[in-house]
mmCIF file of C-alpha atoms and ligand atoms in Angstrom:
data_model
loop_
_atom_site.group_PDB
_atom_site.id
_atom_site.type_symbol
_atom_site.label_atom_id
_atom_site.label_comp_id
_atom_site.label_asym_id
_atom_site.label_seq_id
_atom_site.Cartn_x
_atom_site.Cartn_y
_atom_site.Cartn_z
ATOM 1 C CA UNK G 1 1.638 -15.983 15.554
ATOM 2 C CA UNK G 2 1.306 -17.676 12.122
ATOM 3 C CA UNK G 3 1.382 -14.431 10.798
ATOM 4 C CA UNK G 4 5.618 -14.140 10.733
ATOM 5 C CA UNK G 5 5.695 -17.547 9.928
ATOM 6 C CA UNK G 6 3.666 -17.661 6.402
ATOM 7 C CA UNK G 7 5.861 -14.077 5.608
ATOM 8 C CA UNK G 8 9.146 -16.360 6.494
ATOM 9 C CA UNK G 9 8.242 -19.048 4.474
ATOM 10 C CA UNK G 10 7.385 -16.761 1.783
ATOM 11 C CA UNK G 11 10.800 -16.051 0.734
ATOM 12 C CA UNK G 12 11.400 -19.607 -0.071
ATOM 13 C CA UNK G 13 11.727 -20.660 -3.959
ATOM 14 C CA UNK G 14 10.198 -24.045 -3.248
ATOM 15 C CA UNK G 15 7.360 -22.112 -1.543
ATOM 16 C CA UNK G 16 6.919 -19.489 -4.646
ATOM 17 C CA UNK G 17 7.323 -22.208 -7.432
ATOM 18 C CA UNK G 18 4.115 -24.291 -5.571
ATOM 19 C CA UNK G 19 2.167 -21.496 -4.626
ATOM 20 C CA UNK G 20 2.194 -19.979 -8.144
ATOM 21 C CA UNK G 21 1.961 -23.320 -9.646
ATOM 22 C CA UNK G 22 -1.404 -24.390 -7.743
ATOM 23 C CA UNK G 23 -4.413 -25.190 -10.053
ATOM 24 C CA UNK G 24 -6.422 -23.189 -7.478
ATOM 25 C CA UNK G 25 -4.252 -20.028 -6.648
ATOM 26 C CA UNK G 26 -5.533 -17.838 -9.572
ATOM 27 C CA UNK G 27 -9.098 -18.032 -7.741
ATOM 28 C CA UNK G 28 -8.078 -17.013 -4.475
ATOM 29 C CA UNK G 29 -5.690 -14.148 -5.715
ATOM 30 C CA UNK G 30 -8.560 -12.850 -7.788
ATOM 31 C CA UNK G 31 -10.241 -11.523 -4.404
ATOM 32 C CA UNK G 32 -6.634 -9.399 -3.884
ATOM 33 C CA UNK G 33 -5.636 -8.248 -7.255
ATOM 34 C CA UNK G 34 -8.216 -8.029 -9.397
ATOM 35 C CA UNK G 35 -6.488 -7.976 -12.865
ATOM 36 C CA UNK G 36 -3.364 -8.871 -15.096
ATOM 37 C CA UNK G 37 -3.220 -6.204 -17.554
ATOM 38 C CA UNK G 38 -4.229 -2.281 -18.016
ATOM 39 C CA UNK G 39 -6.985 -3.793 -20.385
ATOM 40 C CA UNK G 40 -8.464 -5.995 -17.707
ATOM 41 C CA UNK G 41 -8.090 -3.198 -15.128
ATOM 42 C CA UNK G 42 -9.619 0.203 -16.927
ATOM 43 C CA UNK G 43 -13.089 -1.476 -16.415
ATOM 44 C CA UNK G 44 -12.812 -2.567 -12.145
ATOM 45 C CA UNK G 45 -11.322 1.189 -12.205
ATOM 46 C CA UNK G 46 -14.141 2.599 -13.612
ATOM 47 C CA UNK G 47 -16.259 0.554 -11.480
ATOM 48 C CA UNK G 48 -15.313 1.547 -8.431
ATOM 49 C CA UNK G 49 -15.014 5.180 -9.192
ATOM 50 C CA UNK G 50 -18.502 5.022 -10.290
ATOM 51 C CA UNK G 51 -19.719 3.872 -7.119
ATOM 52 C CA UNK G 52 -17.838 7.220 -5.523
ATOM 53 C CA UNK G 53 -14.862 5.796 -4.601
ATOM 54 C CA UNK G 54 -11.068 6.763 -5.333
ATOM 55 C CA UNK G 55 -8.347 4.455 -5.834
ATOM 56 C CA UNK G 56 -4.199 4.040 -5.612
ATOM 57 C CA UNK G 57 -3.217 1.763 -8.445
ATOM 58 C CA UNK G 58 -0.126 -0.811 -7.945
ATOM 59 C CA UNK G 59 1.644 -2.315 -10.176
ATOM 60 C CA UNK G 60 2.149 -5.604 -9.159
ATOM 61 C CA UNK G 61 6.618 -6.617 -8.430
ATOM 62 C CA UNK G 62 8.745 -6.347 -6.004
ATOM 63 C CA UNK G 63 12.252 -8.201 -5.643
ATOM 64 C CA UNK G 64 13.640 -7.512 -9.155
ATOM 65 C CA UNK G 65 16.842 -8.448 -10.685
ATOM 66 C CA UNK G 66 18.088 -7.133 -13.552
ATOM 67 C CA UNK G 67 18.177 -3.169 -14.332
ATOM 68 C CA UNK G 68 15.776 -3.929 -17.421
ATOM 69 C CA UNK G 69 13.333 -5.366 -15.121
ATOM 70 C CA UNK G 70 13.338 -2.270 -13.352
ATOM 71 C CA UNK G 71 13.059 -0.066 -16.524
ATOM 72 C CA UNK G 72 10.271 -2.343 -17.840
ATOM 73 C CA UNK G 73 8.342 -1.585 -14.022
ATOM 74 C CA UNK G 74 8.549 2.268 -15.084
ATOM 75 C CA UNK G 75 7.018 1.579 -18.388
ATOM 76 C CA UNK G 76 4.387 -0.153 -17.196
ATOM 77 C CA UNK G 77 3.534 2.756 -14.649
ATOM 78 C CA UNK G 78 3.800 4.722 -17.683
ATOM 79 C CA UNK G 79 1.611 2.677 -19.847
ATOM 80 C CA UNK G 80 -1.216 3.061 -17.423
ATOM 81 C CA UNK G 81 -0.474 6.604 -16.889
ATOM 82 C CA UNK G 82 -1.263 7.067 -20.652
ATOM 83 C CA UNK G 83 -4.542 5.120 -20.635
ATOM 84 C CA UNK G 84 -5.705 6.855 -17.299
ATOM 85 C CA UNK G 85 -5.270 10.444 -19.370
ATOM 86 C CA UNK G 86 -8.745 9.830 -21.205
ATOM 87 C CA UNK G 87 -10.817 9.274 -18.334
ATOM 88 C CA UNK G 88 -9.700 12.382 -16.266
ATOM 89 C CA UNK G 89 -10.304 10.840 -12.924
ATOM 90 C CA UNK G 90 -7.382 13.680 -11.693
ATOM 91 C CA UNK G 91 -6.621 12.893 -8.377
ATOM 92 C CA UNK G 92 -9.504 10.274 -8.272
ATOM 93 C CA UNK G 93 -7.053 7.724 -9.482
ATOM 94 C CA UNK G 94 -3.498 7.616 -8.662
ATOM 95 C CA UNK G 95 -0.420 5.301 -8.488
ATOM 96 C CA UNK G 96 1.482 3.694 -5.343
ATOM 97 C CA UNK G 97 4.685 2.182 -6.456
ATOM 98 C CA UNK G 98 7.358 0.326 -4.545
ATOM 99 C CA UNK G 99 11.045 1.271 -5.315
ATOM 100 C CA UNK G 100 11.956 -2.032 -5.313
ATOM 101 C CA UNK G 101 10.557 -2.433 -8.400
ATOM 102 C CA UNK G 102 12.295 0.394 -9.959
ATOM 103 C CA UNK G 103 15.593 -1.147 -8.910
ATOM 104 C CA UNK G 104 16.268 0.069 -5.231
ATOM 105 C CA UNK G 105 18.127 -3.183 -4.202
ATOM 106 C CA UNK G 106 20.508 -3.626 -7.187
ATOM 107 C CA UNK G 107 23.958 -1.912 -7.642
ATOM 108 C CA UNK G 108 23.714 1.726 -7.592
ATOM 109 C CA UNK G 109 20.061 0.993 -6.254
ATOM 110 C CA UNK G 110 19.672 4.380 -4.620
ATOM 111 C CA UNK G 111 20.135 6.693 -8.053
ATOM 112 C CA UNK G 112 18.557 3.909 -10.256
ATOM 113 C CA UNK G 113 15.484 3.718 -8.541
ATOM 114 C CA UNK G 114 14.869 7.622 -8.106
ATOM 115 C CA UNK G 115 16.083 7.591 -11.949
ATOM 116 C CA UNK G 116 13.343 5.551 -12.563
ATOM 117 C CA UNK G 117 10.536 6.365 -10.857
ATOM 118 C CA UNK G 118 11.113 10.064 -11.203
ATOM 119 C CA UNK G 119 9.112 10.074 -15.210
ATOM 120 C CA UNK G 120 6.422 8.244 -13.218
ATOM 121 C CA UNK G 121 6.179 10.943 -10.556
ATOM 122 C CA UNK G 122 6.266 13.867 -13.681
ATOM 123 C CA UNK G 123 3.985 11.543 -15.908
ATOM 124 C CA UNK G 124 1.235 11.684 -12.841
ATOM 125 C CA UNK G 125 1.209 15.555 -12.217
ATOM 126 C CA UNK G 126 1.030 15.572 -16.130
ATOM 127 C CA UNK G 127 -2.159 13.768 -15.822
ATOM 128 C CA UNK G 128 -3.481 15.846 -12.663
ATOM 129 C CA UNK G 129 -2.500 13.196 -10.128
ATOM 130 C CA UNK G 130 0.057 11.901 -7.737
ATOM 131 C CA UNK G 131 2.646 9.203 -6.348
ATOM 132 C CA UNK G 132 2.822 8.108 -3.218
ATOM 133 C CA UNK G 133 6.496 5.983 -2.280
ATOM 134 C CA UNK G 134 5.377 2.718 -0.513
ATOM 135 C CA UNK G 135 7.099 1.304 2.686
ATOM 136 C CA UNK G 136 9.061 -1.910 2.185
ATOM 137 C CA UNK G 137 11.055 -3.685 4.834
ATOM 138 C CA UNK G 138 13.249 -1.024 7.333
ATOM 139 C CA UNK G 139 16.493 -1.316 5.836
ATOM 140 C CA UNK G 140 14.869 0.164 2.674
ATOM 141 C CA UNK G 141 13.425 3.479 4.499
ATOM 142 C CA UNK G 142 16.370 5.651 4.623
ATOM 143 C CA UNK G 143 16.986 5.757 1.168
ATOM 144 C CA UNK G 144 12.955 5.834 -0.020
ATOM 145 C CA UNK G 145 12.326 9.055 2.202
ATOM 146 C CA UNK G 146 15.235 10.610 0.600
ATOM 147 C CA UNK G 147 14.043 9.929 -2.716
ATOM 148 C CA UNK G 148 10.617 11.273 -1.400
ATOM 149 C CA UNK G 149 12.168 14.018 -0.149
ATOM 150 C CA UNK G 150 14.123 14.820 -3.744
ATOM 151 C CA UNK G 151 10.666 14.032 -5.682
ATOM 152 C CA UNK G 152 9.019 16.952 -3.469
ATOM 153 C CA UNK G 153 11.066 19.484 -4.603
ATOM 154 C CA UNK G 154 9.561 19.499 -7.914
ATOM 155 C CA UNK G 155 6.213 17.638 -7.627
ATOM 156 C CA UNK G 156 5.516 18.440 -3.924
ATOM 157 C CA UNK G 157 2.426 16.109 -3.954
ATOM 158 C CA UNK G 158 4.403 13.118 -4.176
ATOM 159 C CA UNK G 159 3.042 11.025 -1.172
ATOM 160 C CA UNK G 160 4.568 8.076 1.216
ATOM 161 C CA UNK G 161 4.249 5.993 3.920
ATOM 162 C CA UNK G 162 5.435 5.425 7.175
ATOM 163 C CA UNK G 163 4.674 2.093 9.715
ATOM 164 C CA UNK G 164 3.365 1.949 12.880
ATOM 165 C CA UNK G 165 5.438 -1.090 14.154
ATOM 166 C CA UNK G 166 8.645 0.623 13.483
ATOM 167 C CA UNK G 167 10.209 2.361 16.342
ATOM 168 C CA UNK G 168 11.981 5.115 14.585
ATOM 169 C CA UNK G 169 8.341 6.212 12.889
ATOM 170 C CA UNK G 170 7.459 8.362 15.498
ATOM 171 C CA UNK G 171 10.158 10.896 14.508
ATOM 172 C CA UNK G 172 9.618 10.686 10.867
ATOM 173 C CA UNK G 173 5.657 11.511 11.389
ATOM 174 C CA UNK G 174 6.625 14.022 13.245
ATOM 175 C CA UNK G 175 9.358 15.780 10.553
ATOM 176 C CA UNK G 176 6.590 14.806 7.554
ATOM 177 C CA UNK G 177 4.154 16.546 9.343
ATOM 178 C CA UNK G 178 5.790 19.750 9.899
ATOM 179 C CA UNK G 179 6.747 19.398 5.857
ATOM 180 C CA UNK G 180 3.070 19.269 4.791
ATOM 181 C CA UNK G 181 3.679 16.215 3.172
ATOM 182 C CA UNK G 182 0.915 13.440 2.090
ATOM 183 C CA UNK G 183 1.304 10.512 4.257
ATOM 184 C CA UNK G 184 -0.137 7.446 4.593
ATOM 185 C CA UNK G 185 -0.101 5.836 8.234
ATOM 186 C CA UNK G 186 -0.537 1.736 8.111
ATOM 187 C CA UNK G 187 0.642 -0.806 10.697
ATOM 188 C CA UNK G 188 3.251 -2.409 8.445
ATOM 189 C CA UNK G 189 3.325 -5.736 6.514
ATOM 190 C CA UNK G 190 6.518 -7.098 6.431
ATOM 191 C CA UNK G 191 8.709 -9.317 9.062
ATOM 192 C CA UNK G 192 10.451 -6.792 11.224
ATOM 193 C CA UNK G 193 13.190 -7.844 13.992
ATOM 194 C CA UNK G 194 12.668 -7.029 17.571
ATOM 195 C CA UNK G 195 15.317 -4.580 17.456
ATOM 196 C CA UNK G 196 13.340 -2.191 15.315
ATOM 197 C CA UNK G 197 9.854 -3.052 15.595
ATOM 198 C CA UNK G 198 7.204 -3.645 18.070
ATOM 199 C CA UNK G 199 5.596 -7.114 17.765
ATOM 200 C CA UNK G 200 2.822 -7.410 20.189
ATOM 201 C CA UNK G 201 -0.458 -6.039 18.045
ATOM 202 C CA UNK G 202 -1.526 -3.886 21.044
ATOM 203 C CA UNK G 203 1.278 -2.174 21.278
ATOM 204 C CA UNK G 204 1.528 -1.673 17.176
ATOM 205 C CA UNK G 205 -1.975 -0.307 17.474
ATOM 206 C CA UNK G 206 -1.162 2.277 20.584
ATOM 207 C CA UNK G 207 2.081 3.235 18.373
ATOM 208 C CA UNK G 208 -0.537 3.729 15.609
ATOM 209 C CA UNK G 209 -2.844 5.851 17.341
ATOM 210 C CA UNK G 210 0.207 8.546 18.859
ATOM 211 C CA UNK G 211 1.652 8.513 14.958
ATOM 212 C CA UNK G 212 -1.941 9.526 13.695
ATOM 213 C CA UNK G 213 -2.523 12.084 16.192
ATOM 214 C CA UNK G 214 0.762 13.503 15.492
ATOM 215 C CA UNK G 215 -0.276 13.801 11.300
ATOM 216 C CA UNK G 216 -3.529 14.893 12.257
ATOM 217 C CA UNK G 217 -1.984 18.589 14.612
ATOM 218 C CA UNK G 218 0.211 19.285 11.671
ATOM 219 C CA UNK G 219 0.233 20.513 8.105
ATOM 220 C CA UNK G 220 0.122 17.521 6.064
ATOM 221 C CA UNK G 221 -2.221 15.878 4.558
ATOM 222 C CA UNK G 222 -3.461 11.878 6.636
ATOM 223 C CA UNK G 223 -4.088 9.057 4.345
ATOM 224 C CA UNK G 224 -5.257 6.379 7.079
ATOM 225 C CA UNK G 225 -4.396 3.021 5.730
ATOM 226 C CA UNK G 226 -6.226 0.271 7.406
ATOM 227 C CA UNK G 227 -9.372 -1.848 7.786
ATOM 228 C CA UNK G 228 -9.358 -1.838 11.723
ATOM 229 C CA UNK G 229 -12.668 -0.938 13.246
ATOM 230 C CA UNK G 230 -11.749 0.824 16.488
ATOM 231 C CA UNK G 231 -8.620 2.849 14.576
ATOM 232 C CA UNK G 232 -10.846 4.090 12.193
ATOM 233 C CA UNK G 233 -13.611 5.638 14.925
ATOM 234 C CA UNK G 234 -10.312 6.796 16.233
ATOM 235 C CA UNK G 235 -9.398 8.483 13.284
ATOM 236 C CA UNK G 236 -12.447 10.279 12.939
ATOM 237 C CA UNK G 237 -12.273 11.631 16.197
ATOM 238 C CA UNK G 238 -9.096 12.742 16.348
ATOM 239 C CA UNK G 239 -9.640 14.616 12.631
ATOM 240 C CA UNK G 240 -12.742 16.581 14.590
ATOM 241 C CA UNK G 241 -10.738 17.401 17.341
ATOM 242 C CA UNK G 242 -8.177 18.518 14.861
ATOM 243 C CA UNK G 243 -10.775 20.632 13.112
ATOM 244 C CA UNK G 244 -9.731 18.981 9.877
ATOM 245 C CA UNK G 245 -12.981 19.197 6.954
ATOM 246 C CA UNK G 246 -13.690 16.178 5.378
ATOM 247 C CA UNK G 247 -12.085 16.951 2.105
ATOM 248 C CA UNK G 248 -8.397 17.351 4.683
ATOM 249 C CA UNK G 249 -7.532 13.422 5.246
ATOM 250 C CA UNK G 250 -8.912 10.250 3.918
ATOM 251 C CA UNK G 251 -9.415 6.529 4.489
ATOM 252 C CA UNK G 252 -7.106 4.100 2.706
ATOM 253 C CA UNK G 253 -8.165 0.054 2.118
ATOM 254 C CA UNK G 254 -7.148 -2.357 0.123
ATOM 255 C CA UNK G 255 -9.114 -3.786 -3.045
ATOM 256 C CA UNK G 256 -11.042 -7.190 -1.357
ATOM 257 C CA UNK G 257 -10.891 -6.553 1.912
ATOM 258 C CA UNK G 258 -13.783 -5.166 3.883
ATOM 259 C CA UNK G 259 -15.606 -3.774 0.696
ATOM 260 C CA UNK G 260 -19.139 -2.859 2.563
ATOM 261 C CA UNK G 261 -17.085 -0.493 4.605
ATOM 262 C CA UNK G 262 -15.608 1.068 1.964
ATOM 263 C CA UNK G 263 -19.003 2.109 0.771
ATOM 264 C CA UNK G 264 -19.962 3.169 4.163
ATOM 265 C CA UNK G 265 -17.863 5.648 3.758
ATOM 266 C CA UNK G 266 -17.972 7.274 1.032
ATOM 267 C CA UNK G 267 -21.489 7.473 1.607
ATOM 268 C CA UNK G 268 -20.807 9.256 4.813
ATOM 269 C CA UNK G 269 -18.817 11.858 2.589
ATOM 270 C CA UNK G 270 -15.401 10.575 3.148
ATOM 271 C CA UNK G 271 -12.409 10.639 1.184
ATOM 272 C CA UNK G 272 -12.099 6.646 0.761
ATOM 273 C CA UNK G 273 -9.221 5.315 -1.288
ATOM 274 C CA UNK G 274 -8.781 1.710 -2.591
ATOM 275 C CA UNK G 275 -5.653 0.129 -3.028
ATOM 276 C CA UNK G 276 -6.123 -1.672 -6.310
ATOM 277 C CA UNK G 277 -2.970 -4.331 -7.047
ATOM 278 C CA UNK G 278 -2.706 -5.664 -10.802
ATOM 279 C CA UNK G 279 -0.366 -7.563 -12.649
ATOM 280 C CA UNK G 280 1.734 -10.897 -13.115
ATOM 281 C CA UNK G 281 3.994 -10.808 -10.352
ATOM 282 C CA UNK G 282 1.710 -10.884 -7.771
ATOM 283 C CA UNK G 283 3.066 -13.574 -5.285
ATOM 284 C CA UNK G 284 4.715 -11.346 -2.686
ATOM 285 C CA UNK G 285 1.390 -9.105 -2.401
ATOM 286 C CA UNK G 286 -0.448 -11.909 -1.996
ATOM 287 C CA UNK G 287 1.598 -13.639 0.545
ATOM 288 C CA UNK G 288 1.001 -10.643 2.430
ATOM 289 C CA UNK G 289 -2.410 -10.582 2.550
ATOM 290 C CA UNK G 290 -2.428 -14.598 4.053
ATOM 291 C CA UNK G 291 -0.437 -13.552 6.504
ATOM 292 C CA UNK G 292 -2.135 -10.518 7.266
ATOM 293 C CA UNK G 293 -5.134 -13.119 8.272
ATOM 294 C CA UNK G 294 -4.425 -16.455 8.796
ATOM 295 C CA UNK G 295 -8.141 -17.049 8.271
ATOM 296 C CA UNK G 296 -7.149 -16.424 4.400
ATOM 297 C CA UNK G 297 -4.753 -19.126 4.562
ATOM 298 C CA UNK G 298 -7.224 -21.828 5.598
ATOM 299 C CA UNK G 299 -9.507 -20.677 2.840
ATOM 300 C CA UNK G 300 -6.644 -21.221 0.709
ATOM 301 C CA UNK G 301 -5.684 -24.691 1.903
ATOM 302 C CA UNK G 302 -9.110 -25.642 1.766
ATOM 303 C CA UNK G 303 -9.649 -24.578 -1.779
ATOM 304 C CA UNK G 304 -6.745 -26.531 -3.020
ATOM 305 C CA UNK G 305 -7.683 -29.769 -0.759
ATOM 306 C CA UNK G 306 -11.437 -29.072 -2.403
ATOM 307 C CA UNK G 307 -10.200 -28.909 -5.786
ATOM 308 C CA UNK G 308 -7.889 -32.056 -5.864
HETATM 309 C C1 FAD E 1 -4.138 1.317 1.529
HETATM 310 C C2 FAD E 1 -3.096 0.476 2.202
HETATM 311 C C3 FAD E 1 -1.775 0.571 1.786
HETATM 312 C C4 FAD E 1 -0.784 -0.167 2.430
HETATM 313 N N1 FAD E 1 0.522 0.056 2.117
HETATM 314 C C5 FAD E 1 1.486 -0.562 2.856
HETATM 315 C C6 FAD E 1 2.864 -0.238 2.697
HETATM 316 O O1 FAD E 1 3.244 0.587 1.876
HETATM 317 N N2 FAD E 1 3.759 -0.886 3.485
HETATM 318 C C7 FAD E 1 3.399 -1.813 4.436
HETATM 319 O O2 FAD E 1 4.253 -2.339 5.140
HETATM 320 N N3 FAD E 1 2.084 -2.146 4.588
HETATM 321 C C8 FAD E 1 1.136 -1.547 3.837
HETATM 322 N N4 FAD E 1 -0.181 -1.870 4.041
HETATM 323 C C9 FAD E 1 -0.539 -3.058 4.866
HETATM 324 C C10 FAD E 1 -0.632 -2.717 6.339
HETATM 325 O O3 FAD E 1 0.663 -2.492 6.858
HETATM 326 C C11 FAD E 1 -1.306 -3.861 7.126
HETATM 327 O O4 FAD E 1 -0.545 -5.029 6.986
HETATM 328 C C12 FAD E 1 -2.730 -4.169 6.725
HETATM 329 O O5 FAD E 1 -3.429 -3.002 6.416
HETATM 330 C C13 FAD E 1 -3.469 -4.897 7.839
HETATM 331 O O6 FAD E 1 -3.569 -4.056 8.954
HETATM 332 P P1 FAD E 1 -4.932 -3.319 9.418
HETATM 333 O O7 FAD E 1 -4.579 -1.920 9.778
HETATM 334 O O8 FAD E 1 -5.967 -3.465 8.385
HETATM 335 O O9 FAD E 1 -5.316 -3.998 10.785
HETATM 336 P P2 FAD E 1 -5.530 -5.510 11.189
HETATM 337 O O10 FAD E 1 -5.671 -5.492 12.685
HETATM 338 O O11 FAD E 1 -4.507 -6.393 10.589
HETATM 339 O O12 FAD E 1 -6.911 -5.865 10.532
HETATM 340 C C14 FAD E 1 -8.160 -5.301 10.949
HETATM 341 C C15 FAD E 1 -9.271 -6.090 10.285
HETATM 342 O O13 FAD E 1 -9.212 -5.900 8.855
HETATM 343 C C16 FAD E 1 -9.457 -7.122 8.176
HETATM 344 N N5 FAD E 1 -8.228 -7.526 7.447
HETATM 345 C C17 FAD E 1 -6.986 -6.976 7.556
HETATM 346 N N6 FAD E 1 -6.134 -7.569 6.693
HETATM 347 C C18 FAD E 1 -6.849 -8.521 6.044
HETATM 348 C C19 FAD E 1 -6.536 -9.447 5.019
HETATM 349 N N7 FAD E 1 -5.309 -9.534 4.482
HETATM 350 N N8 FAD E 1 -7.514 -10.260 4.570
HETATM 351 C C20 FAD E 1 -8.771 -10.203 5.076
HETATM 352 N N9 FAD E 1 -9.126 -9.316 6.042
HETATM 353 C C21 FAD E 1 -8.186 -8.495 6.518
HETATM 354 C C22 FAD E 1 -9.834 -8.129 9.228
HETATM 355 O O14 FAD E 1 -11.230 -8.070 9.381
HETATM 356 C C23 FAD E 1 -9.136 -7.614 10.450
HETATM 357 O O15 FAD E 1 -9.726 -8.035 11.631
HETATM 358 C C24 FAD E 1 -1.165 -1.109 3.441
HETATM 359 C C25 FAD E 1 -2.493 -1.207 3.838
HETATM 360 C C26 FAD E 1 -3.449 -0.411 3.248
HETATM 361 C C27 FAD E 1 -4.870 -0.522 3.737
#
């Protein structure tokens, strides 16, 4: 329950301005996004595809304003791009971005943002690797699976992601599937209205298990984004049954969460991905992950009340 509540309050201003402003924050964010700048990232990147794993880089921002902010987001893609190219990780490393970042929202959002992140997409196959379009709130979906859909025609690698709480997913697994596509499945992270979205967690989970199933008979390619226990025996099973190899789907998780079972994996010869946030503008990721676990929160609080 306090889940919808921290993600309302999270669009406050008073709420951002004393969350970012809190003596302790930068601690507790550390766990979540691991970095501010390509410098301080290259080494965590290295890291952790060292110890066999592969990773999605994000570029922290969401909720831009200004076209410029937008054009800096696809330069800063770009900029990381460019220092990836040495290290030729290939598809070991590559970027998740958010079209609201490159503009989506603004005036003439739809062109602007597929404008933008277009160079990204190109820059990425230039370096061996790929894109996949991350799912923002519902009223955004229409337009990011066209853009995904306009990105495939040259780059067909170009990946996205569809949300199990969201009614209408069913039918777009179902149409990704039969396109081959790369697709990552997760359960969804933002404050969805009853009219679009389950909101019981059992019934997000059943909707997650019929989706997967469904990307699992068909031609794509499954990127299974979540830390859930039972989903992921689930997964497995289903890939067997499926008759997928290992090297034909893989495990998605986000950087700080559940990091022993990230290893687990890998060692078991698994395709395991990290989802690995960096950057200054990391307040609506972040307010994500508390809500995603209240327990988070109450570390949070407590840090604060510990350090005053
Ligand atoms: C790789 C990846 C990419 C994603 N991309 C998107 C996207 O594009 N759009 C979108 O809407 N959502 C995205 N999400 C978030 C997703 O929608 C869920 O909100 C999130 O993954 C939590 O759901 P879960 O499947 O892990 O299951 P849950 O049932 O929420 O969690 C299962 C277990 O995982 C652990 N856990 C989960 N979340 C946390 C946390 N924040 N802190 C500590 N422990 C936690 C707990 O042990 C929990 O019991 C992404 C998630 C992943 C893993």
């Amino acid at each position: 329950m306090l889940g919808p509540v921290i993600l309302a309050a999270s669009r406050s201003d008073r709420m951002r301005r004393l969350i970012s402003a809190a003596p302790v924050t930068r601690q507790v964010v550390d766990r979540f996004i691991p970095g501010e700048t390509v410098d301080e990232i290259l080494p965590i990147i290295q890291e952790l595809t060292g110890d066999g794993l592969e990773l999605t880089m994000d570029v922290v921002g969401e909720d831009i304003t200004t076209p410029e902010q937008a054009t800096a987001a696809r330069d800063a893609y770009l900029e990381l791009i460019d220092r990836l190219k040495p290290l030729e990780l290939g598809t070991r490393a590559e970027m998740s971005v958010k079209l609201s970042m490159f503009g989506q929202a603004l005036p003439g959002g739809h062109e602007l943002a597929l404008a933008n992140v277009r160079p990204v997409v190109e820059a990425a196959a230039g370096i061996g690797t790929t894109v996949t379009l991350d799912a923002e709130d519902h009223t955004t979906l229409d337009s990011m699976f066209a853009i995904h859909e306009e990105l495939r025609k040259d780059v067909p690698g170009t990946g996205c992601v569809i949300q199990a709480y969201l009614f209408r997913t069913e039918e777009d697994a179902r149409r990704l599937a039969a396109s081959g596509s790369r697709v990552r499945l997760v359960k969804g992270a933002y404050k969805e209205p009853a009219e679009v979205a389950y909101q019981q967690k059992h019934e997000i989970d059943k909707a997650y298990v019929r989706i997967l199933r469904t990307l699992m008979e068909g031609e794509g390619y499954p990127m299974i984004g979540s830390h859930d226990p039972r989903l992921i025996s689930i997964a497995q099973e289903l890939a067997h049954r499926a008759g997928r190899k290992l090297d034909e789907y893989e495990f998605q998780m986000l950087y700080g969460i559940r990091g022993d079972e990230h290893l687990r994996l890998a060692a078991e010869g698994h395709r395991m991905r990290v989802y690995t946030a960096y950057g200054t503008d990391w307040y609506g990721y972040f307010m994500r992950r508390l809500a995603e676990k209240p327990a988070n929160l109450s570390f949070f609080l407590r840090s604060m009340i510990s350090h005053d």
